[in-house]
Tab-separated table of N, CA and C in Angstrom:
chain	number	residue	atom	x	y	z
H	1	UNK	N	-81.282	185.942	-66.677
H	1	UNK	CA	-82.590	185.457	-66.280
H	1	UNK	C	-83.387	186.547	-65.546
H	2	UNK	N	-82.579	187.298	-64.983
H	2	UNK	CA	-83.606	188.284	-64.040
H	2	UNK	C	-84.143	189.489	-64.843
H	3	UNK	N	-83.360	190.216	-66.236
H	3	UNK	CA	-84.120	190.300	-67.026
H	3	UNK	C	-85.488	190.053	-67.440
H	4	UNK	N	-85.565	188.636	-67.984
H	4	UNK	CA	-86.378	188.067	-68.561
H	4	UNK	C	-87.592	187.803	-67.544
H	5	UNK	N	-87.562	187.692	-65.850
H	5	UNK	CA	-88.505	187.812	-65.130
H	5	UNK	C	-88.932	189.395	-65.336
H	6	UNK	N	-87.907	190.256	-65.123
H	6	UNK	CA	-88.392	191.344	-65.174
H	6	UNK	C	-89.836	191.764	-66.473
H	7	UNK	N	-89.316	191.278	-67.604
H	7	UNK	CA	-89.837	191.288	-68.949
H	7	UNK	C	-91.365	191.091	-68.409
H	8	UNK	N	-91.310	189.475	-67.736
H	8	UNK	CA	-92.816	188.981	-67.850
H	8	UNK	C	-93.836	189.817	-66.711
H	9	UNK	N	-92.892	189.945	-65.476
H	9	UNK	CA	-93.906	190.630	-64.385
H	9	UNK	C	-94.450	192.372	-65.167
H	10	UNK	N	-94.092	192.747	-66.150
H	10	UNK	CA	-94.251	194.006	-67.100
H	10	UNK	C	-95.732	193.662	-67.280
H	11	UNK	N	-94.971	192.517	-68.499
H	11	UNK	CA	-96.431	191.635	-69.316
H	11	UNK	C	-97.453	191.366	-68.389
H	12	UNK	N	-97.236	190.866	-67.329
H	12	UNK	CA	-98.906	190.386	-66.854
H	12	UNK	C	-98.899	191.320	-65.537
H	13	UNK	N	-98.522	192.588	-65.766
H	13	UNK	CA	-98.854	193.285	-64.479
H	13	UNK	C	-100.337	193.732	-64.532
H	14	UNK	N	-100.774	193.494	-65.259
H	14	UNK	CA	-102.585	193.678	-65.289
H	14	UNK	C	-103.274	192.529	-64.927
H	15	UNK	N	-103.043	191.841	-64.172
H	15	UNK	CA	-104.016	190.792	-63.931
H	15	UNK	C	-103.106	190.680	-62.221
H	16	UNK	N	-103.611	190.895	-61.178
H	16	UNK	CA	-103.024	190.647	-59.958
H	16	UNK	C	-102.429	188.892	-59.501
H	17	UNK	N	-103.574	188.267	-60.128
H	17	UNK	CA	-103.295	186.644	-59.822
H	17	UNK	C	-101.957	186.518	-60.537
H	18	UNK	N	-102.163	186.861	-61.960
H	18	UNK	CA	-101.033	186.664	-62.998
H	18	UNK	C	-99.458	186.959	-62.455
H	19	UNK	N	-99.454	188.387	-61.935
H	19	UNK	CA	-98.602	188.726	-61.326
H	19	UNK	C	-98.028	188.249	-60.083
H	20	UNK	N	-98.904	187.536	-59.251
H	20	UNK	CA	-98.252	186.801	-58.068
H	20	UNK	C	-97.766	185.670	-58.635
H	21	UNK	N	-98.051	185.444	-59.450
H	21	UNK	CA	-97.711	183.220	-59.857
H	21	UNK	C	-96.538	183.665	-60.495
H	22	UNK	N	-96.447	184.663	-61.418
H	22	UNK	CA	-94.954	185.111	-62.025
H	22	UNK	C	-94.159	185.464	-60.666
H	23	UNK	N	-94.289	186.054	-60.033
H	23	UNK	CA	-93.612	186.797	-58.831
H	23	UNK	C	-92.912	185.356	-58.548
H	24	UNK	N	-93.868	184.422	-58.029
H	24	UNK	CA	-93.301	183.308	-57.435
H	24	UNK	C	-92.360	182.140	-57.785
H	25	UNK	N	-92.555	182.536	-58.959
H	25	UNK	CA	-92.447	181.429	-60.081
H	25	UNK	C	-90.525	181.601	-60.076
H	26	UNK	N	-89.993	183.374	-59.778
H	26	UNK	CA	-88.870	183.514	-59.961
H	26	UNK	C	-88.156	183.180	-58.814
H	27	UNK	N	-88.565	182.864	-58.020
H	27	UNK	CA	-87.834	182.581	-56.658
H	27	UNK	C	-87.399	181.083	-57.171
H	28	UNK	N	-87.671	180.626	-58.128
H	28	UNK	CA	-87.254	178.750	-58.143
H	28	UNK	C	-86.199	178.538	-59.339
H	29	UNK	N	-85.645	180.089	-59.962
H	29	UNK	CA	-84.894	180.622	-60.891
H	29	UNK	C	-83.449	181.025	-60.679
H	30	UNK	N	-84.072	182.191	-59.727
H	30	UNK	CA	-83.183	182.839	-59.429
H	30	UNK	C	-82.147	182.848	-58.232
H	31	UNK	N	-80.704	183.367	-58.431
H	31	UNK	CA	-79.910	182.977	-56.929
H	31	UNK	C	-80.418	184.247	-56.334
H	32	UNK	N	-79.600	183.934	-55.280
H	32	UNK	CA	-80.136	184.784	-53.860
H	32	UNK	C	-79.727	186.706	-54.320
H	33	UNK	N	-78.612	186.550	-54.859
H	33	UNK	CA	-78.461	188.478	-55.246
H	33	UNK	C	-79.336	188.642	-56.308
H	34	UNK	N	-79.683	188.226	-57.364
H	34	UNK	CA	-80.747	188.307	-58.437
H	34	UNK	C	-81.879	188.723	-57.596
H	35	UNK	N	-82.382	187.654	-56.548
H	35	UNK	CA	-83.514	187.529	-55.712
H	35	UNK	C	-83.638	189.320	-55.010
H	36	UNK	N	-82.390	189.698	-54.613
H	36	UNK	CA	-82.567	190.997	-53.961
H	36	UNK	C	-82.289	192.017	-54.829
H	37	UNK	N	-81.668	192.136	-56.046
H	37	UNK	CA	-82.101	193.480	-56.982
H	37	UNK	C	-83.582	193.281	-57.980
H	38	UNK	N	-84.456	192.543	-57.818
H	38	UNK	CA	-85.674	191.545	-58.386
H	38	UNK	C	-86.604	192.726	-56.728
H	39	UNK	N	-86.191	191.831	-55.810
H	39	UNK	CA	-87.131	192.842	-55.094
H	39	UNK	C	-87.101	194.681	-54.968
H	40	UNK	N	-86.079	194.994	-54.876
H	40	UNK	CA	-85.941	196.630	-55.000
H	40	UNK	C	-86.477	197.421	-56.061
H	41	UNK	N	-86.325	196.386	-57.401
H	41	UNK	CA	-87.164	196.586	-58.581
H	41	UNK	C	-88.345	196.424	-58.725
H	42	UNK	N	-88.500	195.689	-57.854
H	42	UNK	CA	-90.612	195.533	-57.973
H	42	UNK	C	-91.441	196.046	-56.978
H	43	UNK	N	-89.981	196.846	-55.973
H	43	UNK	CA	-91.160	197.817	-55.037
H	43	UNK	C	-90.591	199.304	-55.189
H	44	UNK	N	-89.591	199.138	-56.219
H	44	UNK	CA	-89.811	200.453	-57.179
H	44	UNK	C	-91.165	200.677	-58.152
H	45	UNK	N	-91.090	199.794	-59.121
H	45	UNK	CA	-91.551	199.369	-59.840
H	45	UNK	C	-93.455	199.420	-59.842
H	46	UNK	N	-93.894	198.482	-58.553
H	46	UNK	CA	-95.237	197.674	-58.600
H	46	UNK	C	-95.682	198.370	-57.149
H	47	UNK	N	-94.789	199.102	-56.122
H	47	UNK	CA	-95.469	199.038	-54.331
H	47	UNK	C	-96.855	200.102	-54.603
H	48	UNK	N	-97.172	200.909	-55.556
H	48	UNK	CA	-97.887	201.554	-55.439
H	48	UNK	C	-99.828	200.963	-55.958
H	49	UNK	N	-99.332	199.851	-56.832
H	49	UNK	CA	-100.289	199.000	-56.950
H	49	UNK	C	-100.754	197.686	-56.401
H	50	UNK	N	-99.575	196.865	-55.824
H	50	UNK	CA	-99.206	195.262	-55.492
H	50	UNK	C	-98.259	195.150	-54.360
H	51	UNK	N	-98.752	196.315	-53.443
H	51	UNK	CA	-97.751	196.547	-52.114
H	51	UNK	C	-97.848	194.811	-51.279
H	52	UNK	N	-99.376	194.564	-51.148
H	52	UNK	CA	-99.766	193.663	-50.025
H	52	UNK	C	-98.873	192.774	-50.553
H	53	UNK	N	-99.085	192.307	-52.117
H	53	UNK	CA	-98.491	191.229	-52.805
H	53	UNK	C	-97.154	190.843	-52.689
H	54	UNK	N	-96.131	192.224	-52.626
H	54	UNK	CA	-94.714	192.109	-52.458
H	54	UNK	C	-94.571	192.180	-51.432
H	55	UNK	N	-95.097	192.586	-50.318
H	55	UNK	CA	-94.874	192.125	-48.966
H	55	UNK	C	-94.718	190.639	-48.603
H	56	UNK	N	-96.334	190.577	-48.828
H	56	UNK	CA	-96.064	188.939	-48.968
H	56	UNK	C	-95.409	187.790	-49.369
H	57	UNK	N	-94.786	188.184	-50.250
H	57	UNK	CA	-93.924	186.833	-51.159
H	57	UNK	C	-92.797	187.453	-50.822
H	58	UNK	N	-92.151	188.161	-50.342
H	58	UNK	CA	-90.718	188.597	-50.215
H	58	UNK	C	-90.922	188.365	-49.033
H	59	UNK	N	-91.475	188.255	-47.763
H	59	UNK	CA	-91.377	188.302	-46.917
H	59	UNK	C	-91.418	186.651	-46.469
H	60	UNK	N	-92.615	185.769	-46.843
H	60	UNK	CA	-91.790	184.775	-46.675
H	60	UNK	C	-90.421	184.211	-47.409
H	61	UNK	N	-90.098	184.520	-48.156
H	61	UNK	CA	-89.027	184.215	-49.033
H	61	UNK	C	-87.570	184.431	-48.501
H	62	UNK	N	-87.692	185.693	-47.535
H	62	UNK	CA	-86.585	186.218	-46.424
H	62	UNK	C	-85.488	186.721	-47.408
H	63	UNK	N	-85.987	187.502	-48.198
H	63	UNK	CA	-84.645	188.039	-49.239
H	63	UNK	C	-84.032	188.722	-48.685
């Protein structure tokens, strides 16, 4: 499954809204270690465009 999130946050990384509702969407998916190689990957990945964004949702999320 964390794949397949990975797949979609790719797909709609051009639209910022798009990308937060996917972002969020995997937290109701995924277990808790998925949850923390999911974040290392998307602030590899996204921190240079969607920093505020992954702050935000990982941070309440407490991964």
């Amino acid at each position: 499954m964390l794949e397949y999130i990975k797949t979609i946050l790719l797909k709609v990384s051009f639209d910022k809204m798009l990308f937060e509702k996917e972002l969020r969407k995997a937290f109701k998916v995924l277990v808790k270690e998925e949850l923390q190689q999911l974040k290392q990957w998307c602030y590899d990945q996204f921190s240079g465009v969607y920093l505020r964004i992954l702050n935000s949702v990982f941070s309440k999320a407490q991964v």
